[in-house]
XYZ file of C-alpha atoms in Angstrom:
745
model
C 78.374 108.303 18.947
C 80.929 110.328 20.765
C 82.320 107.188 22.351
C 82.673 105.444 18.995
C 84.307 108.503 17.517
C 86.713 108.714 20.408
C 87.759 105.079 19.969
C 88.286 105.640 16.279
C 90.501 108.602 16.944
C 92.545 106.651 19.493
C 92.898 103.710 17.120
C 93.981 105.939 14.255
C 96.459 107.705 16.508
C 97.960 104.451 17.752
C 98.125 103.022 14.270
C 99.763 106.171 13.008
C 102.246 106.045 15.874
C 103.060 102.414 15.239
C 103.371 103.062 11.537
C 105.627 106.008 12.186
C 107.633 103.945 14.663
C 107.922 101.123 12.149
C 109.063 103.532 9.467
C 111.549 105.034 11.906
C 112.873 101.621 12.810
C 113.192 100.637 9.186
C 115.173 103.712 8.277
C 116.960 104.083 11.617
C 120.753 104.078 11.619
C 121.439 101.418 14.248
C 125.089 102.485 14.410
C 123.791 105.171 16.742
C 123.829 102.434 19.451
C 127.495 101.517 18.773
C 128.877 103.392 21.758
C 126.363 101.899 24.160
C 126.992 98.373 22.834
C 130.769 98.797 23.107
C 130.543 100.034 26.689
C 128.214 97.232 27.737
C 130.447 94.559 26.211
C 133.633 96.105 27.634
C 132.162 96.278 31.133
C 131.029 92.671 30.900
C 134.488 91.198 30.176
C 136.834 93.835 31.560
C 138.441 94.382 28.161
C 137.994 97.094 25.569
C 135.556 96.023 22.816
C 135.169 98.081 19.641
C 132.776 97.836 16.706
C 134.481 99.426 13.742
C 131.918 98.631 11.047
C 128.227 99.050 10.453
C 125.488 97.676 12.665
C 122.378 96.433 10.912
C 119.155 95.093 12.415
C 116.393 93.202 10.604
C 113.319 93.273 12.861
C 110.799 90.447 13.016
C 109.688 87.527 15.133
C 113.233 86.344 14.548
C 115.322 89.492 14.698
C 118.663 89.487 12.956
C 121.612 91.608 14.134
C 124.799 91.960 12.072
C 127.978 93.479 13.525
C 131.040 94.205 11.390
C 134.688 94.617 12.352
C 134.399 93.620 16.020
C 137.643 93.650 18.019
C 138.319 92.457 21.565
C 141.485 93.849 23.158
C 144.298 91.599 24.388
C 145.803 91.509 27.880
C 148.268 94.275 28.615
C 151.169 91.783 28.493
C 149.944 89.956 25.379
C 152.043 90.004 22.213
C 149.189 89.738 19.710
C 147.507 92.956 18.563
C 144.138 91.734 19.847
C 142.609 88.795 21.659
C 139.960 88.299 18.987
C 138.749 89.959 15.817
C 135.633 89.107 13.780
C 135.054 90.612 10.369
C 131.368 89.718 10.451
C 129.174 88.522 13.332
C 125.626 87.529 12.336
C 123.124 86.700 15.130
C 119.424 85.807 14.807
C 117.346 85.952 18.024
C 113.790 84.698 18.663
C 111.650 87.607 19.929
C 108.840 85.409 21.352
C 111.431 83.574 23.423
C 112.656 86.885 24.799
C 109.101 87.752 25.806
C 108.950 84.426 27.691
C 112.189 85.302 29.510
C 114.347 82.953 27.432
C 117.220 83.629 25.078
C 117.056 81.537 21.929
C 119.693 82.247 19.311
C 118.361 80.735 16.124
C 121.685 81.103 14.362
C 125.167 82.412 15.048
C 127.606 82.913 12.190
C 131.217 84.090 12.357
C 133.349 84.711 9.299
C 136.876 86.013 8.889
C 137.755 85.680 12.563
C 141.080 85.375 14.409
C 141.703 84.362 18.029
C 145.052 84.601 19.870
C 145.364 82.476 23.023
C 148.485 83.293 25.047
C 150.063 82.218 28.335
C 153.078 84.125 29.642
C 156.104 82.824 31.551
C 154.347 83.501 34.874
C 151.411 81.292 33.923
C 148.942 84.143 33.299
C 146.430 83.381 30.515
C 144.832 86.029 28.307
C 141.571 84.080 28.060
C 140.849 84.742 31.755
C 138.634 87.838 31.921
C 138.172 90.157 34.884
C 134.501 90.841 34.319
C 131.767 88.522 35.629
C 132.055 85.341 37.656
C 132.235 82.136 35.586
C 131.325 80.020 38.632
C 128.295 82.108 39.599
C 125.988 80.503 37.075
C 122.788 82.017 35.749
C 121.206 83.402 38.920
C 117.965 84.648 37.328
C 117.255 81.258 35.798
C 117.412 82.524 32.215
C 118.467 79.959 29.632
C 120.462 80.500 26.466
C 119.949 78.106 23.562
C 121.918 78.217 20.304
C 120.232 76.267 17.503
C 122.835 76.630 14.760
C 126.398 77.925 14.585
C 128.538 78.438 11.500
C 132.198 79.449 11.262
C 134.149 80.203 8.095
C 137.675 81.317 7.300
C 138.869 81.473 10.887
C 142.206 80.964 12.599
C 143.348 80.334 16.147
C 146.884 80.834 17.416
C 147.969 79.303 20.746
C 151.265 80.332 22.372
C 152.483 79.089 25.767
C 155.722 80.726 26.932
C 155.699 78.714 30.148
C 155.753 75.383 28.292
C 157.615 76.755 25.238
C 155.072 75.477 22.754
C 152.605 76.869 20.251
C 150.253 75.734 17.513
C 148.062 77.143 14.752
C 144.533 76.046 13.892
C 142.788 77.203 10.727
C 139.079 76.568 10.224
C 137.801 76.445 6.672
C 134.226 75.566 7.592
C 132.543 74.532 10.825
C 128.852 73.753 11.157
C 126.921 72.925 14.288
C 123.244 72.300 14.833
C 121.048 71.602 17.846
C 117.853 69.653 17.284
C 114.839 71.572 18.611
C 113.056 68.523 20.003
C 115.894 66.316 21.304
C 118.450 69.057 21.828
C 121.237 66.822 20.473
C 124.283 68.588 19.032
C 125.892 67.713 15.704
C 129.139 69.413 14.622
C 131.337 68.838 11.600
C 134.241 70.821 10.290
C 137.361 70.965 8.138
C 140.564 72.945 8.206
C 144.239 72.569 9.012
C 146.221 72.105 12.214
C 149.927 72.958 12.175
C 149.773 72.785 8.400
C 148.134 69.332 8.360
C 144.589 68.974 7.024
C 141.980 67.949 9.560
C 138.332 67.033 9.733
C 136.136 66.249 12.704
C 132.675 65.036 13.573
C 131.085 65.594 16.985
C 127.781 64.352 18.366
C 126.664 65.188 21.899
C 123.601 65.007 24.059
C 121.263 67.936 24.636
C 122.790 71.110 25.986
C 120.156 71.120 28.737
C 121.832 68.005 30.154
C 124.856 70.141 31.019
C 122.757 71.812 33.691
C 121.640 68.493 35.200
C 124.784 67.190 36.860
C 123.115 64.001 38.006
C 122.872 62.760 34.425
C 125.788 62.024 32.065
C 126.367 64.196 29.039
C 127.187 61.882 26.095
C 129.993 62.767 23.682
C 131.017 60.981 20.489
C 134.025 62.549 18.759
C 136.054 61.430 15.773
C 138.834 63.434 14.170
C 141.622 63.114 11.619
C 144.784 65.219 11.464
C 146.980 64.280 8.550
C 147.231 60.485 8.710
C 146.524 60.390 12.452
C 143.071 59.331 13.611
C 141.417 59.846 16.984
C 138.059 58.864 18.427
C 136.494 59.194 21.869
C 133.134 57.806 22.915
C 131.745 58.320 26.383
C 130.281 60.904 28.682
C 131.016 63.895 30.860
C 129.362 63.515 34.224
C 129.699 66.877 35.949
C 130.424 69.895 33.760
C 131.311 72.714 33.572
C 134.438 71.885 35.625
C 134.872 68.625 33.682
C 135.973 66.841 36.861
C 134.249 63.596 35.920
C 134.321 61.696 32.639
C 134.286 58.196 31.189
C 135.675 57.622 27.687
C 136.845 54.845 25.446
C 139.585 56.277 23.268
C 141.339 55.176 20.111
C 144.381 56.936 18.658
C 146.497 55.621 15.784
C 148.867 56.796 13.117
C 151.864 55.837 10.956
C 154.519 57.831 12.856
C 154.406 59.130 16.427
C 156.931 61.869 15.635
C 154.452 63.596 13.329
C 151.849 63.656 16.075
C 154.439 64.871 18.595
C 155.355 67.725 16.269
C 151.761 68.917 16.474
C 152.272 69.326 20.238
C 155.593 71.117 19.768
C 157.763 68.120 20.690
C 160.647 66.804 18.623
C 161.228 63.028 18.666
C 162.799 60.657 16.111
C 160.685 58.931 13.496
C 158.901 55.851 14.842
C 156.993 52.840 13.518
C 153.200 52.882 13.404
C 151.506 53.483 16.764
C 148.137 52.936 18.417
C 146.523 53.730 21.775
C 143.264 52.111 22.900
C 141.413 51.680 26.159
C 139.078 53.134 28.731
C 139.898 56.258 30.753
C 137.703 57.259 33.703
C 138.070 60.452 35.730
C 136.349 61.015 39.055
C 137.461 64.138 40.838
C 141.253 64.141 40.897
C 141.568 60.385 40.256
C 142.214 58.985 36.790
C 141.560 55.284 36.177
C 142.968 53.307 33.230
C 141.195 50.119 32.216
C 143.178 47.935 29.804
C 144.823 50.975 28.264
C 147.019 49.453 25.579
C 149.680 51.171 23.518
C 151.530 49.806 20.509
C 154.645 51.178 18.827
C 155.740 48.949 15.978
C 156.281 45.520 17.550
C 156.427 46.985 21.072
C 153.284 46.744 23.202
C 152.300 48.171 26.598
C 149.153 47.544 28.660
C 148.339 49.564 31.785
C 145.508 49.179 34.283
C 145.169 51.095 37.521
C 144.717 54.505 39.080
C 146.572 57.812 39.235
C 145.603 60.611 41.622
C 146.302 64.198 40.513
C 147.838 63.303 37.164
C 149.823 66.534 36.783
C 151.503 66.192 40.193
C 151.267 62.359 40.317
C 150.435 62.410 44.027
C 149.711 58.679 44.030
C 149.410 55.798 41.592
C 148.800 52.082 41.543
C 149.347 50.579 38.102
C 149.666 47.065 36.735
C 152.063 47.212 33.785
C 152.609 44.600 31.081
C 155.151 45.421 28.370
C 156.852 43.392 25.668
C 158.529 43.944 22.354
C 161.178 42.886 19.910
C 163.644 45.724 20.368
C 164.379 48.179 23.194
C 166.161 50.521 20.776
C 162.831 51.955 19.596
C 161.931 52.982 23.154
C 165.473 54.223 23.801
C 165.135 56.629 20.880
C 162.038 58.141 22.484
C 163.990 58.546 25.753
C 166.828 60.382 23.986
C 169.322 57.500 23.959
C 171.212 55.957 21.092
C 171.103 52.172 21.423
C 171.830 49.282 19.050
C 169.139 46.698 18.461
C 168.501 44.372 21.406
C 166.988 40.974 22.048
C 163.208 40.703 22.609
C 162.054 41.861 26.051
C 159.140 41.439 28.471
C 158.108 43.139 31.707
C 155.253 42.519 34.126
C 154.760 44.126 37.491
C 152.913 46.475 39.763
C 154.084 50.082 40.017
C 152.898 51.883 43.155
C 153.609 55.437 44.284
C 152.405 57.225 47.391
C 153.754 59.104 50.400
C 156.962 59.881 48.480
C 157.673 56.196 47.891
C 157.918 54.236 44.632
C 157.442 50.471 44.726
C 158.106 47.994 41.944
C 156.227 45.084 43.424
C 156.581 41.441 42.418
C 157.900 42.287 38.967
C 159.345 39.950 36.379
C 161.390 40.926 33.362
C 163.075 39.120 30.500
C 165.608 40.182 27.882
C 166.330 37.461 25.368
C 167.083 34.358 27.428
C 167.811 36.326 30.613
C 165.279 36.872 33.374
C 165.076 39.134 36.416
C 162.452 39.350 39.148
C 161.998 40.751 42.621
C 160.809 43.757 44.574
C 162.269 47.264 44.670
C 161.231 50.123 46.932
C 162.449 53.717 46.483
C 161.616 56.223 49.217
C 162.312 59.661 47.774
C 162.819 61.480 51.096
C 163.412 58.662 53.568
C 164.683 59.696 56.992
C 167.725 57.439 57.012
C 170.908 57.649 59.044
C 172.222 60.174 56.553
C 169.169 62.404 56.939
C 166.299 62.922 54.497
C 167.708 61.112 51.465
C 166.244 58.861 48.771
C 166.550 55.248 49.885
C 166.461 52.136 47.677
C 165.715 48.750 49.219
C 164.761 45.425 47.754
C 165.706 42.047 46.473
C 166.560 40.971 42.922
C 166.750 37.389 41.707
C 167.391 35.641 38.423
C 167.184 32.043 37.315
C 169.431 32.633 34.311
C 171.426 35.498 32.842
C 172.945 35.239 29.392
C 175.515 38.012 29.057
C 175.112 37.912 25.280
C 171.685 39.493 25.809
C 173.310 42.568 27.373
C 176.196 43.071 24.954
C 174.279 45.610 22.904
C 173.264 47.568 25.994
C 176.907 48.308 26.718
C 176.950 50.318 23.490
C 174.602 53.032 24.792
C 176.092 56.444 24.001
C 175.501 59.926 25.289
C 173.140 61.736 22.966
C 173.840 65.070 21.332
C 172.708 67.696 23.842
C 171.842 70.275 21.217
C 175.178 72.030 20.823
C 176.486 69.572 18.241
C 178.794 67.834 20.711
C 178.429 64.433 22.340
C 179.546 64.029 25.923
C 181.878 61.051 26.378
C 181.502 58.821 29.417
C 184.984 59.725 30.649
C 187.987 61.718 29.604
C 191.417 60.265 28.979
C 194.664 61.962 28.253
C 196.484 61.136 25.068
C 199.077 58.833 26.627
C 197.130 57.260 29.488
C 195.067 54.086 29.422
C 193.469 54.577 32.855
C 191.459 57.831 32.930
C 191.785 60.232 35.852
C 188.053 60.583 36.422
C 186.513 62.048 39.598
C 185.188 59.549 42.121
C 181.432 59.700 42.864
C 181.657 61.552 46.173
C 178.444 63.562 45.825
C 176.474 60.673 44.348
C 177.351 58.381 47.233
C 176.166 61.030 49.674
C 172.918 61.686 47.801
C 171.245 58.284 48.191
C 171.029 55.319 50.544
C 170.110 51.712 49.883
C 170.077 48.057 50.846
C 169.686 45.532 48.001
C 170.307 41.786 47.799
C 171.015 40.104 44.457
C 170.872 36.377 43.664
C 171.600 34.817 40.274
C 171.319 31.060 39.860
C 173.115 30.758 36.529
C 175.133 33.022 34.241
C 175.859 32.056 30.654
C 178.554 33.963 28.818
C 181.044 33.687 26.014
C 183.585 32.336 28.504
C 181.670 29.585 30.270
C 178.827 28.975 32.664
C 178.803 30.444 36.166
C 176.633 28.401 38.480
C 175.552 31.161 40.845
C 176.231 34.688 42.072
C 174.917 36.226 45.287
C 175.655 39.608 46.807
C 174.502 42.227 49.284
C 174.929 45.960 48.630
C 174.422 48.548 51.386
C 174.819 52.324 51.051
C 174.458 54.441 54.183
C 175.753 57.899 55.100
C 177.998 57.963 52.026
C 179.537 54.533 52.638
C 178.971 51.796 50.054
C 179.527 48.249 51.296
C 179.486 45.139 49.109
C 179.633 42.068 51.279
C 178.898 38.403 50.849
C 179.676 38.538 47.133
C 179.962 34.854 46.287
C 180.482 33.291 42.871
C 180.588 29.570 42.119
C 181.535 27.878 38.865
C 181.938 24.123 39.010
C 184.398 23.406 41.822
C 185.652 26.990 41.779
C 184.629 29.756 44.125
C 185.179 33.495 44.367
C 184.396 35.364 47.577
C 184.870 39.116 47.884
C 183.941 42.211 49.822
C 184.498 45.900 49.131
C 183.827 49.305 50.643
C 183.716 52.762 49.084
C 183.593 55.359 51.857
C 182.775 58.927 50.809
C 181.970 60.305 54.252
C 185.104 62.451 54.219
C 186.395 64.945 51.679
C 187.864 62.110 49.600
C 186.821 58.545 48.865
C 188.376 55.635 50.771
C 188.282 52.307 48.932
C 189.063 48.783 50.094
C 188.817 45.482 48.229
C 189.324 42.026 49.681
C 188.715 38.643 48.160
C 189.908 35.165 47.418
C 189.647 32.681 44.563
C 189.714 28.902 44.922
C 190.077 26.414 42.051
C 188.321 28.696 39.552
C 188.539 27.401 35.991
C 189.937 30.091 33.682
C 187.377 29.037 31.092
C 184.719 30.790 33.192
C 186.494 34.145 33.325
C 188.405 34.393 30.033
C 187.112 34.725 26.469
C 187.109 31.594 24.361
C 190.065 32.807 22.308
C 192.117 33.410 25.442
C 191.240 29.986 26.863
C 192.654 28.417 23.717
C 195.998 30.055 24.570
C 196.100 29.483 28.316
C 193.855 27.585 30.706
C 193.850 25.934 34.102
C 192.550 26.341 37.635
C 193.048 29.721 39.270
C 193.503 30.495 42.949
C 194.627 33.550 44.847
C 193.736 36.492 46.993
C 193.689 40.281 46.899
C 193.767 42.866 49.675
C 193.888 46.501 48.541
C 193.004 49.850 50.064
C 193.482 53.490 49.156
C 191.776 56.830 48.801
C 191.480 60.037 46.828
C 189.095 62.427 45.123
C 189.790 61.027 41.658
C 191.095 57.793 40.177
C 194.758 58.814 39.805
C 195.258 59.839 43.469
C 193.456 56.637 44.424
C 195.921 54.569 42.399
C 198.849 56.418 43.972
C 197.578 55.557 47.444
C 196.878 51.857 46.907
C 198.600 49.434 49.232
C 198.097 45.775 50.025
C 198.828 42.402 48.457
C 197.869 40.580 45.263
C 198.537 36.872 44.776
C 197.477 34.524 41.966
C 198.173 30.828 41.320
C 197.445 28.663 38.293
C 197.762 24.891 37.960
C 196.562 22.006 35.836
C 196.406 23.980 32.616
C 198.064 24.395 29.250
C 200.073 27.139 27.573
C 199.678 27.613 23.851
C 202.899 27.762 21.862
C 201.784 30.912 20.075
C 201.348 32.664 23.420
C 204.800 31.573 24.495
C 206.244 32.941 21.277
C 204.324 36.176 21.823
C 205.970 36.600 25.224
C 209.359 36.642 23.551
C 210.589 33.207 24.640
C 211.252 32.276 21.034
C 213.683 35.147 20.613
C 216.548 32.822 21.467
C 215.023 29.796 19.794
C 214.302 28.363 23.242
C 210.690 27.443 22.715
C 211.183 25.403 19.560
C 213.995 23.475 21.167
C 211.821 22.803 24.211
C 208.371 22.238 22.767
C 209.229 21.212 19.238
C 207.938 22.640 15.996
C 204.913 20.328 15.935
C 203.794 20.770 19.517
C 200.783 23.075 19.912
C 200.770 23.386 23.706
C 202.858 22.772 26.757
C 201.401 21.751 30.095
C 201.460 24.250 32.971
C 202.626 22.563 36.127
C 202.280 25.644 38.293
C 202.226 29.418 37.901
C 202.587 31.900 40.771
C 202.420 35.704 40.795
C 202.743 37.429 44.162
C 202.984 41.201 44.607
C 203.182 43.646 47.461
C 201.420 46.905 46.632
C 202.648 50.214 48.022
C 201.794 53.638 46.596
C 200.102 51.987 43.645
C 203.291 50.108 42.699
C 203.125 46.304 42.474
C 206.487 44.926 43.664
C 206.943 41.229 42.936
C 207.710 38.741 45.680
C 207.461 35.772 43.349
C 206.899 35.368 39.606
C 207.152 31.736 38.510
C 205.839 29.770 35.522
C 206.660 26.049 35.606
C 205.809 23.927 32.547
C 206.852 20.482 31.360
C 209.573 22.048 29.253
C 210.727 25.235 30.975
C 210.823 27.158 34.210
C 210.316 30.902 33.938
C 211.093 33.113 36.925
C 210.782 36.847 37.180
C 211.222 39.944 39.257
C 210.108 43.538 38.799
C 207.524 46.224 39.296
C 204.282 47.471 37.790
C 203.331 51.091 38.509
C 199.634 51.822 38.197
C 199.916 55.631 38.617
C 202.684 55.866 36.010
C 201.225 53.072 33.866
C 204.731 51.645 33.606
C 206.054 48.064 33.524
C 209.600 46.928 34.336
C 209.941 43.159 34.811
C 212.849 40.808 34.152
C 212.012 37.212 33.186
C 214.596 34.420 33.277
C 213.769 31.223 31.347
C 215.391 27.915 32.363
C 215.088 24.816 30.221
C 214.061 21.533 31.776
C 215.789 18.339 30.668
C 218.720 20.054 28.945
C 220.989 21.337 31.646
C 219.614 22.094 35.087
C 222.169 24.848 35.547
C 222.046 26.447 32.097
C 219.949 29.548 31.500
C 218.820 31.396 28.418
C 219.225 35.143 28.273
C 216.854 37.068 30.557
C 213.941 38.899 28.961
C 212.928 42.457 29.836
C 209.265 43.460 29.828
C 209.119 47.258 29.899
C 207.266 50.296 28.654
C 203.898 51.871 29.269
C 200.531 50.175 29.444
C 199.830 51.547 25.994
C 203.123 50.266 24.570
C 204.563 47.198 26.348
C 207.754 45.795 24.822
C 209.535 42.465 25.359
C 213.226 42.130 24.465
C 216.236 39.972 25.498
C 218.892 41.431 27.774
C 221.974 41.407 25.541
C 224.224 43.105 28.105
C 225.784 40.649 30.476
C 224.764 37.592 28.438
C 228.275 36.100 28.536
C 228.612 36.653 32.260
C 225.167 35.151 32.826
C 226.176 31.981 31.013
C 229.051 31.464 33.429
C 226.933 31.604 36.577
C 225.072 28.825 38.344
C 222.238 29.164 40.758
C 220.545 26.824 43.142
C 216.916 26.193 42.265
C 215.980 27.155 45.806
C 217.295 30.666 45.192
C 215.016 31.088 42.184
C 211.959 29.696 43.912
C 212.734 30.798 47.444
C 209.986 33.456 47.666
C 207.402 30.753 47.003
C 208.228 29.042 50.284
C 206.402 31.745 52.217
C 203.328 31.221 50.028
C 203.201 27.470 50.571
C 200.240 27.378 52.992
C 198.209 29.770 50.867
C 198.901 27.920 47.607
C 198.104 24.575 49.143
C 194.781 25.935 50.400
C 193.666 27.778 47.251
C 194.622 24.955 44.876
C 193.659 22.150 47.253
C 197.121 20.674 47.415
C 197.812 20.552 43.669
C 200.610 17.998 43.230
C 202.611 20.006 40.685
C 202.589 23.196 42.748
C 203.352 21.077 45.805
C 206.379 19.612 44.026
C 207.525 23.067 43.004
C 207.162 24.237 46.580
C 209.247 21.288 47.690
C 211.923 22.327 45.207
C 211.671 25.862 46.560
C 212.707 24.572 49.984
C 215.454 22.213 48.720
C 218.736 23.224 47.015
C 219.627 21.568 43.703
C 222.075 19.175 45.338
C 219.334 17.824 47.610
C 220.913 19.270 50.738
C 219.390 21.981 52.814
C 221.128 25.273 52.113
C 220.681 27.703 54.980
C 222.000 30.549 52.853
C 219.355 30.206 50.159
C 216.387 29.340 52.391
C 213.801 32.085 52.585
C 212.373 32.242 56.084
C 208.666 31.737 56.367
C 206.458 34.646 57.311
C 205.146 34.630 60.874
C 201.760 33.278 59.748
C 200.071 32.456 56.461
C 198.277 35.335 54.810
C 194.561 35.336 55.344
C 192.275 36.938 52.770
C 190.364 39.761 54.410
C 187.098 38.618 55.919
C 187.604 34.971 54.902
C 189.295 32.893 57.649
C 191.897 30.503 56.360
C 191.590 26.854 57.199
C 194.471 25.531 59.207
């Protein structure tokens, strides 16, 4: 009896205690724990956490805790007032799970929240907390499971001072659930991003799979921002570092500029775009499998690997690109370019050990093609030290210069200050600009490239082939073996640009043999004058800019023309018709007159071309000249004397003066001395005497042209047919030889 009574008393006491405790809990002001909760949270993250509102607790098997006005402090350098603020945080926790040593959050709801993510100029991020160790994991084996999460009326602001970009994300509603049996995650939400409406749908595998790194974690995401759509389907292999993934992606939209604006970039409006393909990441290596991009009618396909994408330590990519117009791509690169012909490109792009390789590539623009191999070593240890070095070989079966006409119209783009930078600067009165010579550029790179072109089509005519070899070492650029053939004509040249000193030394040497003018002159010019061209040039000089270079030029320039025609309109334009000479010689109905031989021979000293011989011999007239052309001063001063054939061998028309600047050349008759000139007679040998010294060169370059040969014969013979020792011009010690090209003897 006593025992039963004792048990009853104990039971009543316990029940009373529990009842009292329950009553106390029901009426307890849970805000009493605010200070303890704030300190615990602050210690956990290393930031000050405050709870400004009420704390309410609803006890039960699923206990509900509501916190109001929760604020998490920002970093000391942050600009936002706080890192995060939540007006209401509602959490429901399963008590039985806690008893089992598990944490199961039945629901988590946030409303009226703001988050400010910031990165400063030094790269410090305010979302990196000092408290805890994110890589430590859950050492006691406890698991946290969230079954449902809801977010309403939230906003996120991201600001990156280091990259100078920012964006705003506003969340209207966001719902996420985790199935209790399968553990699969389903999320959907709506809101706005940078002012554009968005919606998204996300399905993933069970959260538990994140802890099992040996098994992939599936992810299926689809999103829409404005008119842009994105989807990604694949898996993450090894979270939480996300160093392994495999996704098939699809991105498309009507205008790439609108998508770029979301990332803080400003590009011109574009046609519709799309990006599709497979992207695989394993460690620091990213693999692209048939990754195709489309921008209007331009398409790009890439397959290959990139190691350390941010630093691009190494890559091996197969690239296939084609489109209807390069101008669209030029706009994205910041260039202004007119529309171009359709283009194609195929090749392998390899980078590693500081070396870029464009291997076995082929390209086409319109009807023009280009192929070859190019290698660029960024820090090659060449003769000039550790400098970038370009080597390779380029070849083309056909180049149509019409395909490149539009490319020559590329302009410098506005650099942001409202001004466009011209390619060069010219003074008001000069035609040739005094631009600096590329001293530093020539010293900053080295190279060795061979170029071969089998055929060149242009508005002038067809060039059969061009081959050249360009070498740049220690600041010296050498162009040797530059050979051009067009029909029976040939051009051979070599040049050097030496920037090893304080100024640039330049030399140019070349020769032309039987080159048809139709291959080097525009069609309109060929209609006015044509024939076979021969000659040679030997020039050298130096300076830090173009004007001092011109002032230092010295050498020889010689040109010959035979077997052609001179249009009457061109003759009139030269001023020959001033005295009515041309009409009396050619006749009003004649459209052209045949060129028997034309010779122009100059010595060059200090940039001044001083004539040795200026002769134009046609069926109807002989035009001789003498004078100078100054390149530094851009001045012309030449006297031309026309002599009619078939009228009076000893009668001359008034001389013509060609004078003025390059910008304003004037042709006028010499009125002074006209009467005295009419009373003089000259032997033909005196007029043509300077040509005698050029005889071997002319005969070689024009292959013994009969008309020039006859003129040379006249140059050696006085008009009376007898040798005149007084008028004979002695031959030079030996025929001139074009530099680097031995003359046949």
